[in-house]
Amino acid sequence: MQTLKQFDFYKKIPSDFRVQTLGGGTISMIAAVFMALLFTLELWSFISGYESTTIIVDQDSATSIWVNFNTTLPSTHCDHISVDVEDMLGTNVMDIQKNVEKIPLDEDGNELPDLDHSHHHAAPDGHVSEQENLVANEIVTKDDYEPVVLSADTFTKYVDSHEWVFIYFGASWCHWCQKLDPIWKAAGEVLKNRGAAITLPKVECTKDTALCQEHQVHALPTIQLFHNGHLVPPNYRGPRTVNDLVHFAENAAVSKKKAEDAKVANQGKKRNDVGCSVSGHLLVHRVPGSIQFSVKSGEHNFNREHINFTHVVHHFSFNSVPESWEEMLAVMEDDSHRALVSKWYGRVFNSPKDHVVHEHYLKVVQTQVKPLGLSSEKQMYEHTISSHSYVSEQLAHVRFHYDLSPMQVVKEWKRRPFYEFITNLLALIGGTFTVMGIVNEAYNGVVAKARMGKLG
């Protein structure tokens, strides 16, 4: 036993030689607080772990990714907005309708009902007989025939003074308007000969540009119905034949009834909807490509001066293809996930001039997140954004170019070894004890000198 005592590192000082002081007690309490704080911080650091980031070659064998987007176009109607996709594999899909939602917006950005166009279908064959059509065409082809053409000075008075007015906005340079002109005149003559309480005047947008712009005529031809001076939405989208136009005009009350049922009956002469919210999700190949928002139609020409693609990007992200609809909804509704994969935060891109094209370049990097514990791994796609706007001779549009990086980022949360935690803990507590012991000795030395009057 005596031999063992020789190895005692912690030799005990008899209690008779120990003196408890107020200063020592204060320093001891401070030391205890510091030890408890450092112990808590070290324990929390051990439990929560740390993030380790590595970069590897992309190991994902998937051939497709899912693109989720939500944008607002405050100055473009939903009527002719087209969502297109093209990529390096030769994919070129125009005017995608599946999984794309377009909601009309008023000038304050409030959502409006999307009006039913089902009554704009083709009319029954023979609604206008061949004889009626022949008589009408003979009249309108005469040299002295003068159709009703409205101008900025006569428009308001004319629509206010007639119960029903079916108006065609066109332009002399418009190919589709040139085809519609004789048909429109013939339809007007048929209705006139039948004694219908509706007229079919025309507005020439080449001459009355301001009037057409006031009525938000972006695509030509545009055909609108008015009742007692008030616009009846939506614009006519049915076939442009004498038979169809006459049938629709004679059943104009049906359009008014549908607008009233949808609670969007117009009390003015202009459309309530001025913008469009475009949102949805697309499945695209994992190769460089682009998604474009533009205006397209196989039966209209567009007035370039009136196309404005000012837009707000609320969300735009890339995700792994979900295995089920429920998983898709969970991803779309997870705010924390959306904040990680989309850095747009409602960014606004204005078109201060005509013919402005907006190009966004996105460099996409797949990120794998491996959390601690039993939580499942997450696959996500982060991206950088570089945007450019310029004036072009093309029709204004918005294009999102994306390019996937061949590298993959792996973010793994790890926990330090337990021995490292114990080592750090002992070092913190022992170091605090030692340092505070030195402080205590220095304090006692100062007090002792003060008592002997040797401080001066």
Tab-separated table of C-alpha atoms in Angstrom:
chain	number	residue	atom	x	y	z
A	1	MET	CA	0.000	0.000	0.000
A	2	GLN	CA	2.831	2.376	0.802
A	3	THR	CA	4.324	1.719	-2.628
A	4	LEU	CA	1.014	2.579	-4.283
A	5	LYS	CA	0.816	5.871	-2.367
A	6	GLN	CA	4.026	6.993	-4.040
A	7	PHE	CA	2.136	7.259	-7.363
A	8	ASP	CA	-0.540	9.622	-5.977
A	9	PHE	CA	-0.938	12.539	-8.429
A	10	TYR	CA	-3.557	14.191	-6.252
A	11	LYS	CA	-1.790	14.742	-2.948
A	12	LYS	CA	-4.231	15.944	-0.323
A	13	ILE	CA	-3.625	19.078	1.667
A	14	PRO	CA	-4.819	18.863	5.285
A	15	SER	CA	-8.035	20.801	5.821
A	16	ASP	CA	-6.381	22.821	8.619
A	17	PHE	CA	-4.267	24.577	6.018
A	18	ARG	CA	-7.219	25.477	3.709
A	19	VAL	CA	-8.938	28.843	4.023
A	20	GLN	CA	-12.289	29.674	2.438
A	21	THR	CA	-12.560	33.252	1.203
A	22	LEU	CA	-15.292	35.400	-0.291
A	23	GLY	CA	-13.187	36.014	-3.405
A	24	GLY	CA	-12.503	32.321	-3.837
A	25	GLY	CA	-16.213	31.499	-3.520
A	26	THR	CA	-17.093	34.116	-6.149
A	27	ILE	CA	-14.472	32.848	-8.583
A	28	SER	CA	-15.624	29.254	-7.959
A	29	MET	CA	-19.258	30.170	-8.828
A	30	ILE	CA	-18.098	31.867	-12.018
A	31	ALA	CA	-16.022	28.782	-12.884
A	32	ALA	CA	-19.028	26.520	-12.278
A	33	VAL	CA	-21.232	28.619	-14.572
A	34	PHE	CA	-18.581	28.587	-17.315
A	35	MET	CA	-18.166	24.813	-16.971
A	36	ALA	CA	-21.920	24.215	-17.206
A	37	LEU	CA	-22.206	26.488	-20.248
A	38	LEU	CA	-19.275	24.876	-22.059
A	39	PHE	CA	-20.586	21.403	-21.211
A	40	THR	CA	-24.016	22.265	-22.663
A	41	LEU	CA	-22.544	23.728	-25.851
A	42	GLU	CA	-20.237	20.785	-26.357
A	43	LEU	CA	-23.065	18.307	-25.771
A	44	TRP	CA	-25.317	20.148	-28.249
A	45	SER	CA	-22.520	20.213	-30.820
A	46	PHE	CA	-22.043	16.467	-30.413
A	47	ILE	CA	-25.755	15.679	-30.703
A	48	SER	CA	-26.483	17.934	-33.700
A	49	GLY	CA	-23.364	16.887	-35.630
A	50	TYR	CA	-21.712	18.792	-38.465
A	51	GLU	CA	-22.172	19.117	-42.224
A	52	SER	CA	-19.646	17.533	-44.569
A	53	THR	CA	-19.813	18.573	-48.250
A	54	THR	CA	-18.215	16.619	-51.071
A	55	ILE	CA	-18.451	16.884	-54.854
A	56	ILE	CA	-18.662	13.745	-56.977
A	57	VAL	CA	-19.572	12.844	-60.543
A	58	ASP	CA	-23.359	12.661	-60.886
A	59	GLN	CA	-24.449	9.078	-60.187
A	60	ASP	CA	-28.161	9.563	-60.953
A	61	SER	CA	-29.391	7.240	-63.714
A	62	ALA	CA	-32.796	8.948	-64.068
A	63	THR	CA	-33.618	10.190	-67.572
A	64	SER	CA	-36.138	12.875	-66.566
A	65	ILE	CA	-36.623	15.612	-63.998
A	66	TRP	CA	-39.705	17.435	-62.822
A	67	VAL	CA	-39.940	21.226	-63.255
A	68	ASN	CA	-42.329	23.139	-61.003
A	69	PHE	CA	-43.142	26.797	-61.779
A	70	ASN	CA	-45.424	29.631	-60.717
A	71	THR	CA	-45.280	32.948	-62.585
A	72	THR	CA	-47.478	36.002	-63.000
A	73	LEU	CA	-47.765	37.945	-66.267
A	74	PRO	CA	-49.596	41.138	-65.200
A	75	SER	CA	-49.843	42.619	-68.719
A	76	THR	CA	-50.637	39.581	-70.880
A	77	HIS	CA	-54.014	37.868	-71.291
A	78	CYS	CA	-54.310	34.125	-70.801
A	79	ASP	CA	-56.013	33.743	-74.216
A	80	HIS	CA	-52.951	32.922	-76.299
A	81	ILE	CA	-50.168	32.229	-73.756
A	82	SER	CA	-48.238	29.149	-74.819
A	83	VAL	CA	-45.899	27.095	-72.628
A	84	ASP	CA	-43.275	25.410	-74.827
A	85	VAL	CA	-40.411	22.992	-74.143
A	86	GLU	CA	-37.412	22.166	-76.311
A	87	ASP	CA	-34.124	20.418	-75.560
A	88	MET	CA	-30.901	19.041	-77.017
A	89	LEU	CA	-32.519	15.677	-77.802
A	90	GLY	CA	-34.758	17.318	-80.368
A	91	THR	CA	-37.833	17.614	-78.178
A	92	ASN	CA	-39.993	20.531	-79.322
A	93	VAL	CA	-43.434	20.593	-77.714
A	94	MET	CA	-45.609	23.690	-78.193
A	95	ASP	CA	-48.580	24.991	-76.209
A	96	ILE	CA	-48.526	22.382	-73.434
A	97	GLN	CA	-51.909	22.102	-71.727
A	98	LYS	CA	-51.476	19.107	-69.429
A	99	ASN	CA	-50.534	20.043	-65.845
A	100	VAL	CA	-50.448	23.765	-66.756
A	101	GLU	CA	-52.975	26.131	-65.162
A	102	LYS	CA	-53.716	29.634	-66.475
A	103	ILE	CA	-55.810	31.908	-64.256
A	104	PRO	CA	-56.993	35.356	-65.458
A	105	LEU	CA	-56.062	38.305	-63.212
A	106	ASP	CA	-57.553	41.772	-62.870
A	107	GLU	CA	-55.462	44.950	-62.713
A	108	ASP	CA	-54.997	44.482	-58.944
A	109	GLY	CA	-53.686	40.934	-59.378
A	110	ASN	CA	-56.855	39.269	-58.078
A	111	GLU	CA	-57.884	35.971	-59.648
A	112	LEU	CA	-60.925	35.900	-61.937
A	113	PRO	CA	-63.013	32.910	-63.089
A	114	ASP	CA	-61.897	31.281	-66.312
A	115	LEU	CA	-64.991	31.720	-68.475
A	116	ASP	CA	-66.691	28.854	-70.246
A	117	HIS	CA	-66.196	28.876	-74.045
A	118	SER	CA	-68.217	25.755	-74.724
A	119	HIS	CA	-71.005	27.738	-76.440
A	120	HIS	CA	-68.449	28.930	-79.032
A	121	HIS	CA	-68.655	25.544	-80.737
A	122	ALA	CA	-69.495	25.009	-84.397
A	123	ALA	CA	-73.076	25.833	-85.386
A	124	PRO	CA	-75.439	23.221	-86.825
A	125	ASP	CA	-74.962	22.731	-90.536
A	126	GLY	CA	-77.411	24.705	-92.641
A	127	HIS	CA	-78.215	27.349	-90.040
A	128	VAL	CA	-77.572	29.787	-92.882
A	129	SER	CA	-78.915	28.393	-96.150
A	130	GLU	CA	-76.918	28.392	-99.364
A	131	GLN	CA	-79.424	30.817	-100.861
A	132	GLU	CA	-79.009	33.303	-97.968
A	133	ASN	CA	-75.253	33.042	-98.248
A	134	LEU	CA	-75.366	33.635	-102.001
A	135	VAL	CA	-77.590	36.717	-101.688
A	136	ALA	CA	-75.374	38.193	-98.953
A	137	ASN	CA	-72.190	37.655	-100.983
A	138	GLU	CA	-73.714	39.333	-104.026
A	139	ILE	CA	-74.519	42.422	-101.962
A	140	VAL	CA	-71.162	42.791	-100.223
A	141	THR	CA	-69.205	42.399	-103.474
A	142	LYS	CA	-70.870	45.406	-105.070
A	143	ASP	CA	-68.676	48.485	-105.501
A	144	ASP	CA	-71.035	50.747	-103.585
A	145	TYR	CA	-71.242	48.481	-100.527
A	146	GLU	CA	-70.255	50.358	-97.345
A	147	PRO	CA	-69.963	48.272	-94.151
A	148	VAL	CA	-70.123	50.012	-90.770
A	149	VAL	CA	-66.602	50.931	-89.645
A	150	LEU	CA	-66.277	52.431	-86.176
A	151	SER	CA	-63.623	54.926	-85.118
A	152	ALA	CA	-62.539	56.432	-81.818
A	153	ASP	CA	-65.092	59.229	-82.339
A	154	THR	CA	-68.069	56.965	-83.078
A	155	PHE	CA	-67.358	53.806	-81.076
A	156	THR	CA	-68.904	54.743	-77.724
A	157	LYS	CA	-71.996	56.358	-79.191
A	158	TYR	CA	-72.613	53.395	-81.492
A	159	VAL	CA	-72.387	50.632	-78.859
A	160	ASP	CA	-74.448	52.682	-76.392
A	161	SER	CA	-77.237	53.259	-78.918
A	162	HIS	CA	-77.626	49.598	-79.971
A	163	GLU	CA	-78.831	46.765	-77.755
A	164	TRP	CA	-76.567	44.115	-79.283
A	165	VAL	CA	-73.311	44.804	-81.147
A	166	PHE	CA	-70.889	42.141	-82.401
A	167	ILE	CA	-67.596	43.947	-83.197
A	168	TYR	CA	-64.621	42.734	-85.202
A	169	PHE	CA	-61.236	44.376	-84.546
A	170	GLY	CA	-58.915	43.852	-87.501
A	171	ALA	CA	-56.061	45.339	-89.515
A	172	SER	CA	-55.339	45.553	-93.224
A	173	TRP	CA	-51.917	43.880	-92.837
A	174	CYS	CA	-53.319	40.894	-90.921
A	175	HIS	CA	-53.541	37.702	-93.017
A	176	TRP	CA	-56.372	36.247	-90.953
A	177	CYS	CA	-58.281	39.526	-91.098
A	178	GLN	CA	-58.076	39.535	-94.875
A	179	LYS	CA	-59.699	36.098	-94.895
A	180	LEU	CA	-62.365	37.182	-92.405
A	181	ASP	CA	-63.374	40.467	-94.090
A	182	PRO	CA	-65.739	39.052	-96.772
A	183	ILE	CA	-67.133	36.485	-94.330
A	184	TRP	CA	-67.869	39.185	-91.752
A	185	LYS	CA	-69.643	41.388	-94.289
A	186	ALA	CA	-71.736	38.471	-95.548
A	187	ALA	CA	-72.701	37.466	-91.996
A	188	GLY	CA	-73.771	41.053	-91.305
A	189	GLU	CA	-75.978	41.073	-94.406
A	190	VAL	CA	-77.594	37.751	-93.448
A	191	LEU	CA	-78.468	39.112	-90.002
A	192	LYS	CA	-79.736	42.345	-91.552
A	193	ASN	CA	-81.965	40.429	-93.997
A	194	ARG	CA	-83.308	38.310	-91.142
A	195	GLY	CA	-84.142	41.427	-89.136
A	196	ALA	CA	-81.906	40.398	-86.227
A	197	ALA	CA	-81.491	42.929	-83.426
A	198	ILE	CA	-77.718	42.819	-83.682
A	199	THR	CA	-75.180	44.565	-85.914
A	200	LEU	CA	-71.701	43.533	-87.049
A	201	PRO	CA	-69.470	46.640	-87.387
A	202	LYS	CA	-65.687	46.637	-87.674
A	203	VAL	CA	-62.783	48.605	-86.148
A	204	GLU	CA	-59.694	49.118	-88.307
A	205	CYS	CA	-56.746	48.916	-85.906
A	206	THR	CA	-54.311	50.232	-88.496
A	207	LYS	CA	-56.067	53.610	-88.377
A	208	ASP	CA	-57.423	53.561	-84.806
A	209	THR	CA	-54.454	52.088	-82.973
A	210	ALA	CA	-55.244	53.858	-79.691
A	211	LEU	CA	-58.826	52.553	-79.711
A	212	CYS	CA	-57.647	48.967	-80.209
A	213	GLN	CA	-55.031	49.323	-77.500
A	214	GLU	CA	-57.654	50.761	-75.136
A	215	HIS	CA	-59.745	47.629	-75.702
A	216	GLN	CA	-56.695	45.407	-75.135
A	217	VAL	CA	-56.652	44.008	-78.662
A	218	HIS	CA	-53.361	42.107	-78.785
A	219	ALA	CA	-54.316	39.412	-81.300
A	220	LEU	CA	-55.941	40.043	-84.656
A	221	PRO	CA	-58.688	39.443	-85.475
A	222	THR	CA	-60.414	39.964	-82.107
A	223	ILE	CA	-64.202	39.634	-81.941
A	224	GLN	CA	-66.176	41.011	-78.986
A	225	LEU	CA	-69.850	41.101	-78.048
A	226	PHE	CA	-71.493	44.178	-76.464
A	227	HIS	CA	-74.914	44.509	-74.846
A	228	ASN	CA	-76.313	47.986	-74.154
A	229	GLY	CA	-72.803	49.418	-74.277
A	230	HIS	CA	-71.250	46.804	-71.960
A	231	LEU	CA	-68.726	44.171	-73.009
A	232	VAL	CA	-69.943	40.585	-72.664
A	233	PRO	CA	-66.912	38.367	-71.915
A	234	PRO	CA	-65.200	36.311	-73.158
A	235	ASN	CA	-63.999	37.168	-76.672
A	236	TYR	CA	-65.484	35.024	-79.424
A	237	ARG	CA	-63.331	31.960	-80.136
A	238	GLY	CA	-65.590	29.908	-82.378
A	239	PRO	CA	-65.202	29.075	-86.083
A	240	ARG	CA	-65.143	32.042	-88.472
A	241	THR	CA	-67.732	31.078	-91.047
A	242	VAL	CA	-70.955	32.837	-92.025
A	243	ASN	CA	-72.934	29.937	-90.600
A	244	ASP	CA	-71.136	30.023	-87.219
A	245	LEU	CA	-71.015	33.815	-86.828
A	246	VAL	CA	-74.722	34.201	-87.580
A	247	HIS	CA	-75.643	31.385	-85.191
A	248	PHE	CA	-73.564	32.906	-82.375
A	249	ALA	CA	-74.932	36.437	-82.990
A	250	GLU	CA	-78.536	35.236	-82.932
A	251	ASN	CA	-77.850	33.454	-79.647
A	252	ALA	CA	-75.920	36.328	-78.047
A	253	ALA	CA	-78.160	36.165	-74.985
A	254	VAL	CA	-76.595	32.778	-74.168
A	255	SER	CA	-73.173	34.428	-73.755
A	256	LYS	CA	-74.629	37.127	-71.529
A	257	LYS	CA	-76.394	34.530	-69.368
A	258	LYS	CA	-73.172	32.513	-68.914
A	259	ALA	CA	-71.237	35.653	-67.926
A	260	GLU	CA	-73.939	36.524	-65.385
A	261	ASP	CA	-73.948	32.973	-63.997
A	262	ALA	CA	-70.152	33.139	-63.585
A	263	LYS	CA	-70.584	36.521	-61.833
A	264	VAL	CA	-68.224	38.247	-64.263
A	265	ALA	CA	-70.795	40.267	-66.201
A	266	ASN	CA	-68.969	43.396	-67.324
A	267	GLN	CA	-70.217	46.848	-66.403
A	268	GLY	CA	-67.815	48.608	-68.763
A	269	LYS	CA	-66.528	48.523	-72.294
A	270	LYS	CA	-63.163	46.881	-71.569
A	271	ARG	CA	-62.069	43.491	-70.326
A	272	ASN	CA	-61.703	42.979	-66.585
A	273	ASP	CA	-58.808	40.558	-67.028
A	274	VAL	CA	-55.520	42.221	-67.896
A	275	GLY	CA	-53.013	39.600	-66.730
A	276	CYS	CA	-52.515	35.893	-66.205
A	277	SER	CA	-51.114	33.566	-63.554
A	278	VAL	CA	-49.324	30.601	-65.154
A	279	SER	CA	-48.369	27.685	-62.926
A	280	GLY	CA	-47.847	23.963	-63.221
A	281	HIS	CA	-45.272	21.220	-63.554
A	282	LEU	CA	-43.564	19.573	-66.508
A	283	LEU	CA	-41.559	16.416	-67.047
A	284	VAL	CA	-38.421	17.173	-69.077
A	285	HIS	CA	-35.316	15.234	-70.131
A	286	ARG	CA	-32.161	15.570	-68.019
A	287	VAL	CA	-30.341	17.362	-70.827
A	288	PRO	CA	-29.847	21.072	-71.609
A	289	GLY	CA	-33.071	22.670	-72.786
A	290	SER	CA	-35.453	25.570	-72.312
A	291	ILE	CA	-38.994	26.377	-71.203
A	292	GLN	CA	-40.624	29.324	-72.948
A	293	PHE	CA	-43.695	31.443	-72.251
A	294	SER	CA	-44.906	33.174	-75.418
A	295	VAL	CA	-48.048	34.016	-77.403
A	296	LYS	CA	-49.059	31.648	-80.196
A	297	SER	CA	-52.095	31.029	-82.331
A	298	GLY	CA	-52.805	29.292	-85.605
A	299	GLU	CA	-55.635	31.712	-86.385
A	300	HIS	CA	-54.315	35.119	-85.306
A	301	ASN	CA	-51.619	37.651	-86.027
A	302	PHE	CA	-50.210	39.502	-83.027
A	303	ASN	CA	-49.650	43.220	-82.686
A	304	ARG	CA	-46.028	43.344	-81.566
A	305	GLU	CA	-46.457	46.818	-80.100
A	306	HIS	CA	-48.992	45.563	-77.563
A	307	ILE	CA	-47.266	42.384	-76.321
A	308	ASN	CA	-45.728	42.988	-72.903
A	309	PHE	CA	-44.045	40.143	-71.045
A	310	THR	CA	-43.335	41.873	-67.744
A	311	HIS	CA	-43.388	38.946	-65.314
A	312	VAL	CA	-43.020	37.953	-61.687
A	313	VAL	CA	-41.380	34.600	-60.897
A	314	HIS	CA	-42.787	33.312	-57.613
A	315	HIS	CA	-41.289	29.853	-57.898
A	316	PHE	CA	-39.195	27.880	-60.353
A	317	SER	CA	-37.535	24.648	-59.302
A	318	PHE	CA	-36.253	21.277	-60.463
A	319	ASN	CA	-37.033	18.072	-58.581
A	320	SER	CA	-36.645	14.337	-58.878
A	321	VAL	CA	-39.626	12.657	-60.500
A	322	PRO	CA	-42.106	11.795	-57.697
A	323	GLU	CA	-43.363	8.249	-57.410
A	324	SER	CA	-46.943	9.261	-56.657
A	325	TRP	CA	-49.336	12.196	-56.793
A	326	GLU	CA	-49.257	12.400	-52.979
A	327	GLU	CA	-45.464	12.751	-53.018
A	328	MET	CA	-45.768	15.463	-55.662
A	329	LEU	CA	-48.226	17.443	-53.531
A	330	ALA	CA	-46.024	17.010	-50.455
A	331	VAL	CA	-43.042	18.487	-52.302
A	332	MET	CA	-45.086	21.365	-53.723
A	333	GLU	CA	-46.521	22.271	-50.315
A	334	ASP	CA	-43.281	21.918	-48.319
A	335	ASP	CA	-42.193	25.522	-47.742
A	336	SER	CA	-38.770	24.548	-46.402
A	337	HIS	CA	-38.052	22.449	-49.489
A	338	ARG	CA	-39.351	25.174	-51.817
A	339	ALA	CA	-37.075	27.723	-50.140
A	340	LEU	CA	-34.042	25.487	-50.735
A	341	VAL	CA	-34.664	24.675	-54.404
A	342	SER	CA	-36.007	28.047	-55.612
A	343	LYS	CA	-34.160	31.338	-55.118
A	344	TRP	CA	-36.555	33.576	-57.064
A	345	TYR	CA	-38.579	34.980	-54.117
A	346	GLY	CA	-41.093	36.808	-56.337
A	347	ARG	CA	-38.505	38.608	-58.461
A	348	VAL	CA	-39.982	41.110	-60.931
A	349	PHE	CA	-38.688	41.516	-64.494
A	350	ASN	CA	-40.118	44.591	-66.220
A	351	SER	CA	-40.465	45.352	-69.918
A	352	PRO	CA	-39.955	49.142	-70.043
A	353	LYS	CA	-40.007	49.142	-73.865
A	354	ASP	CA	-41.771	47.315	-76.706
A	355	HIS	CA	-40.400	44.044	-78.097
A	356	VAL	CA	-38.498	43.124	-74.895
A	357	VAL	CA	-37.354	39.506	-74.681
A	358	HIS	CA	-36.404	38.067	-71.285
A	359	GLU	CA	-33.827	35.275	-71.070
A	360	HIS	CA	-33.024	33.438	-67.820
A	361	TYR	CA	-30.031	31.082	-67.652
A	362	LEU	CA	-30.134	28.414	-64.941
A	363	LYS	CA	-27.200	26.187	-64.026
A	364	VAL	CA	-28.694	23.191	-62.228
A	365	VAL	CA	-26.752	21.047	-59.743
A	366	GLN	CA	-28.146	17.936	-58.111
A	367	THR	CA	-27.700	17.883	-54.341
A	368	GLN	CA	-28.000	14.827	-52.121
A	369	VAL	CA	-28.709	15.503	-48.456
A	370	LYS	CA	-27.998	12.771	-45.889
A	371	PRO	CA	-29.380	13.790	-42.477
A	372	LEU	CA	-28.530	12.256	-39.112
A	373	GLY	CA	-30.613	9.596	-37.471
A	374	LEU	CA	-33.472	7.757	-39.128
A	375	SER	CA	-34.496	10.566	-41.476
A	376	SER	CA	-34.527	9.545	-45.125
A	377	GLU	CA	-32.127	10.946	-47.686
A	378	LYS	CA	-33.293	13.802	-49.921
A	379	GLN	CA	-32.522	14.431	-53.556
A	380	MET	CA	-32.919	18.029	-54.714
A	381	TYR	CA	-31.767	20.296	-57.499
A	382	GLU	CA	-30.331	23.708	-56.692
A	383	HIS	CA	-29.591	26.268	-59.379
A	384	THR	CA	-27.932	29.588	-60.070
A	385	ILE	CA	-29.732	32.382	-61.923
A	386	SER	CA	-28.424	34.765	-64.559
A	387	SER	CA	-31.004	36.957	-66.321
A	388	HIS	CA	-30.825	39.176	-69.385
A	389	SER	CA	-33.419	41.360	-71.157
A	390	TYR	CA	-33.067	42.966	-74.566
A	391	VAL	CA	-35.079	44.523	-77.395
A	392	SER	CA	-35.663	42.142	-80.290
A	393	GLU	CA	-37.459	42.038	-83.623
A	394	GLN	CA	-39.133	38.842	-82.425
A	395	LEU	CA	-42.404	38.741	-80.538
A	396	ALA	CA	-41.789	39.383	-76.849
A	397	HIS	CA	-41.428	36.219	-74.779
A	398	VAL	CA	-39.820	34.746	-71.652
A	399	ARG	CA	-37.385	31.851	-71.913
A	400	PHE	CA	-35.824	29.810	-69.092
A	401	HIS	CA	-32.656	28.039	-70.301
A	402	TYR	CA	-31.480	25.211	-68.059
A	403	ASP	CA	-28.291	23.156	-68.109
A	404	LEU	CA	-27.582	20.305	-65.695
A	405	SER	CA	-24.110	20.012	-64.217
A	406	PRO	CA	-22.316	16.637	-64.549
A	407	MET	CA	-21.216	17.006	-60.919
A	408	GLN	CA	-23.253	16.214	-57.835
A	409	VAL	CA	-22.998	17.787	-54.376
A	410	VAL	CA	-23.335	15.465	-51.381
A	411	LYS	CA	-24.199	17.128	-48.080
A	412	GLU	CA	-23.876	14.645	-45.251
A	413	TRP	CA	-24.505	15.346	-41.590
A	414	LYS	CA	-22.034	13.439	-39.399
A	415	ARG	CA	-21.524	13.027	-35.669
A	416	ARG	CA	-18.066	13.260	-34.111
A	417	PRO	CA	-16.619	10.134	-32.486
A	418	PHE	CA	-17.587	9.713	-28.829
A	419	TYR	CA	-13.961	9.699	-27.705
A	420	GLU	CA	-13.490	13.104	-29.317
A	421	PHE	CA	-16.517	14.404	-27.424
A	422	ILE	CA	-15.112	13.108	-24.090
A	423	THR	CA	-11.655	14.519	-24.845
A	424	ASN	CA	-13.030	17.960	-25.664
A	425	LEU	CA	-15.299	17.884	-22.633
A	426	LEU	CA	-12.453	17.068	-20.227
A	427	ALA	CA	-10.248	19.692	-21.866
A	428	LEU	CA	-12.908	22.378	-21.494
A	429	ILE	CA	-13.723	21.558	-17.877
A	430	GLY	CA	-10.091	21.013	-16.836
A	431	GLY	CA	-8.935	24.123	-18.667
A	432	THR	CA	-11.644	26.237	-17.059
A	433	PHE	CA	-10.769	24.848	-13.619
A	434	THR	CA	-7.051	25.552	-14.138
A	435	VAL	CA	-7.516	29.076	-15.525
A	436	MET	CA	-9.902	30.053	-12.754
A	437	GLY	CA	-7.423	28.593	-10.218
A	438	ILE	CA	-4.745	30.917	-11.608
A	439	VAL	CA	-7.171	33.837	-11.362
A	440	ASN	CA	-7.906	32.876	-7.761
A	441	GLU	CA	-4.185	32.717	-6.856
A	442	ALA	CA	-3.601	36.128	-8.432
A	443	TYR	CA	-6.565	37.546	-6.516
A	444	ASN	CA	-5.347	36.123	-3.209
A	445	GLY	CA	-1.857	37.530	-3.847
A	446	VAL	CA	-3.261	41.005	-4.435
A	447	VAL	CA	-5.400	40.787	-1.280
A	448	ALA	CA	-2.423	39.593	0.825
A	449	LYS	CA	-0.222	42.473	-0.373
A	450	ALA	CA	-3.032	44.921	0.308
A	451	ARG	CA	-3.244	43.727	3.885
A	452	MET	CA	0.523	44.166	4.384
A	453	GLY	CA	0.422	47.582	2.725
A	454	LYS	CA	2.800	46.567	-0.035
A	455	LEU	CA	0.605	47.431	-3.049
A	456	GLY	CA	2.050	50.950	-3.262
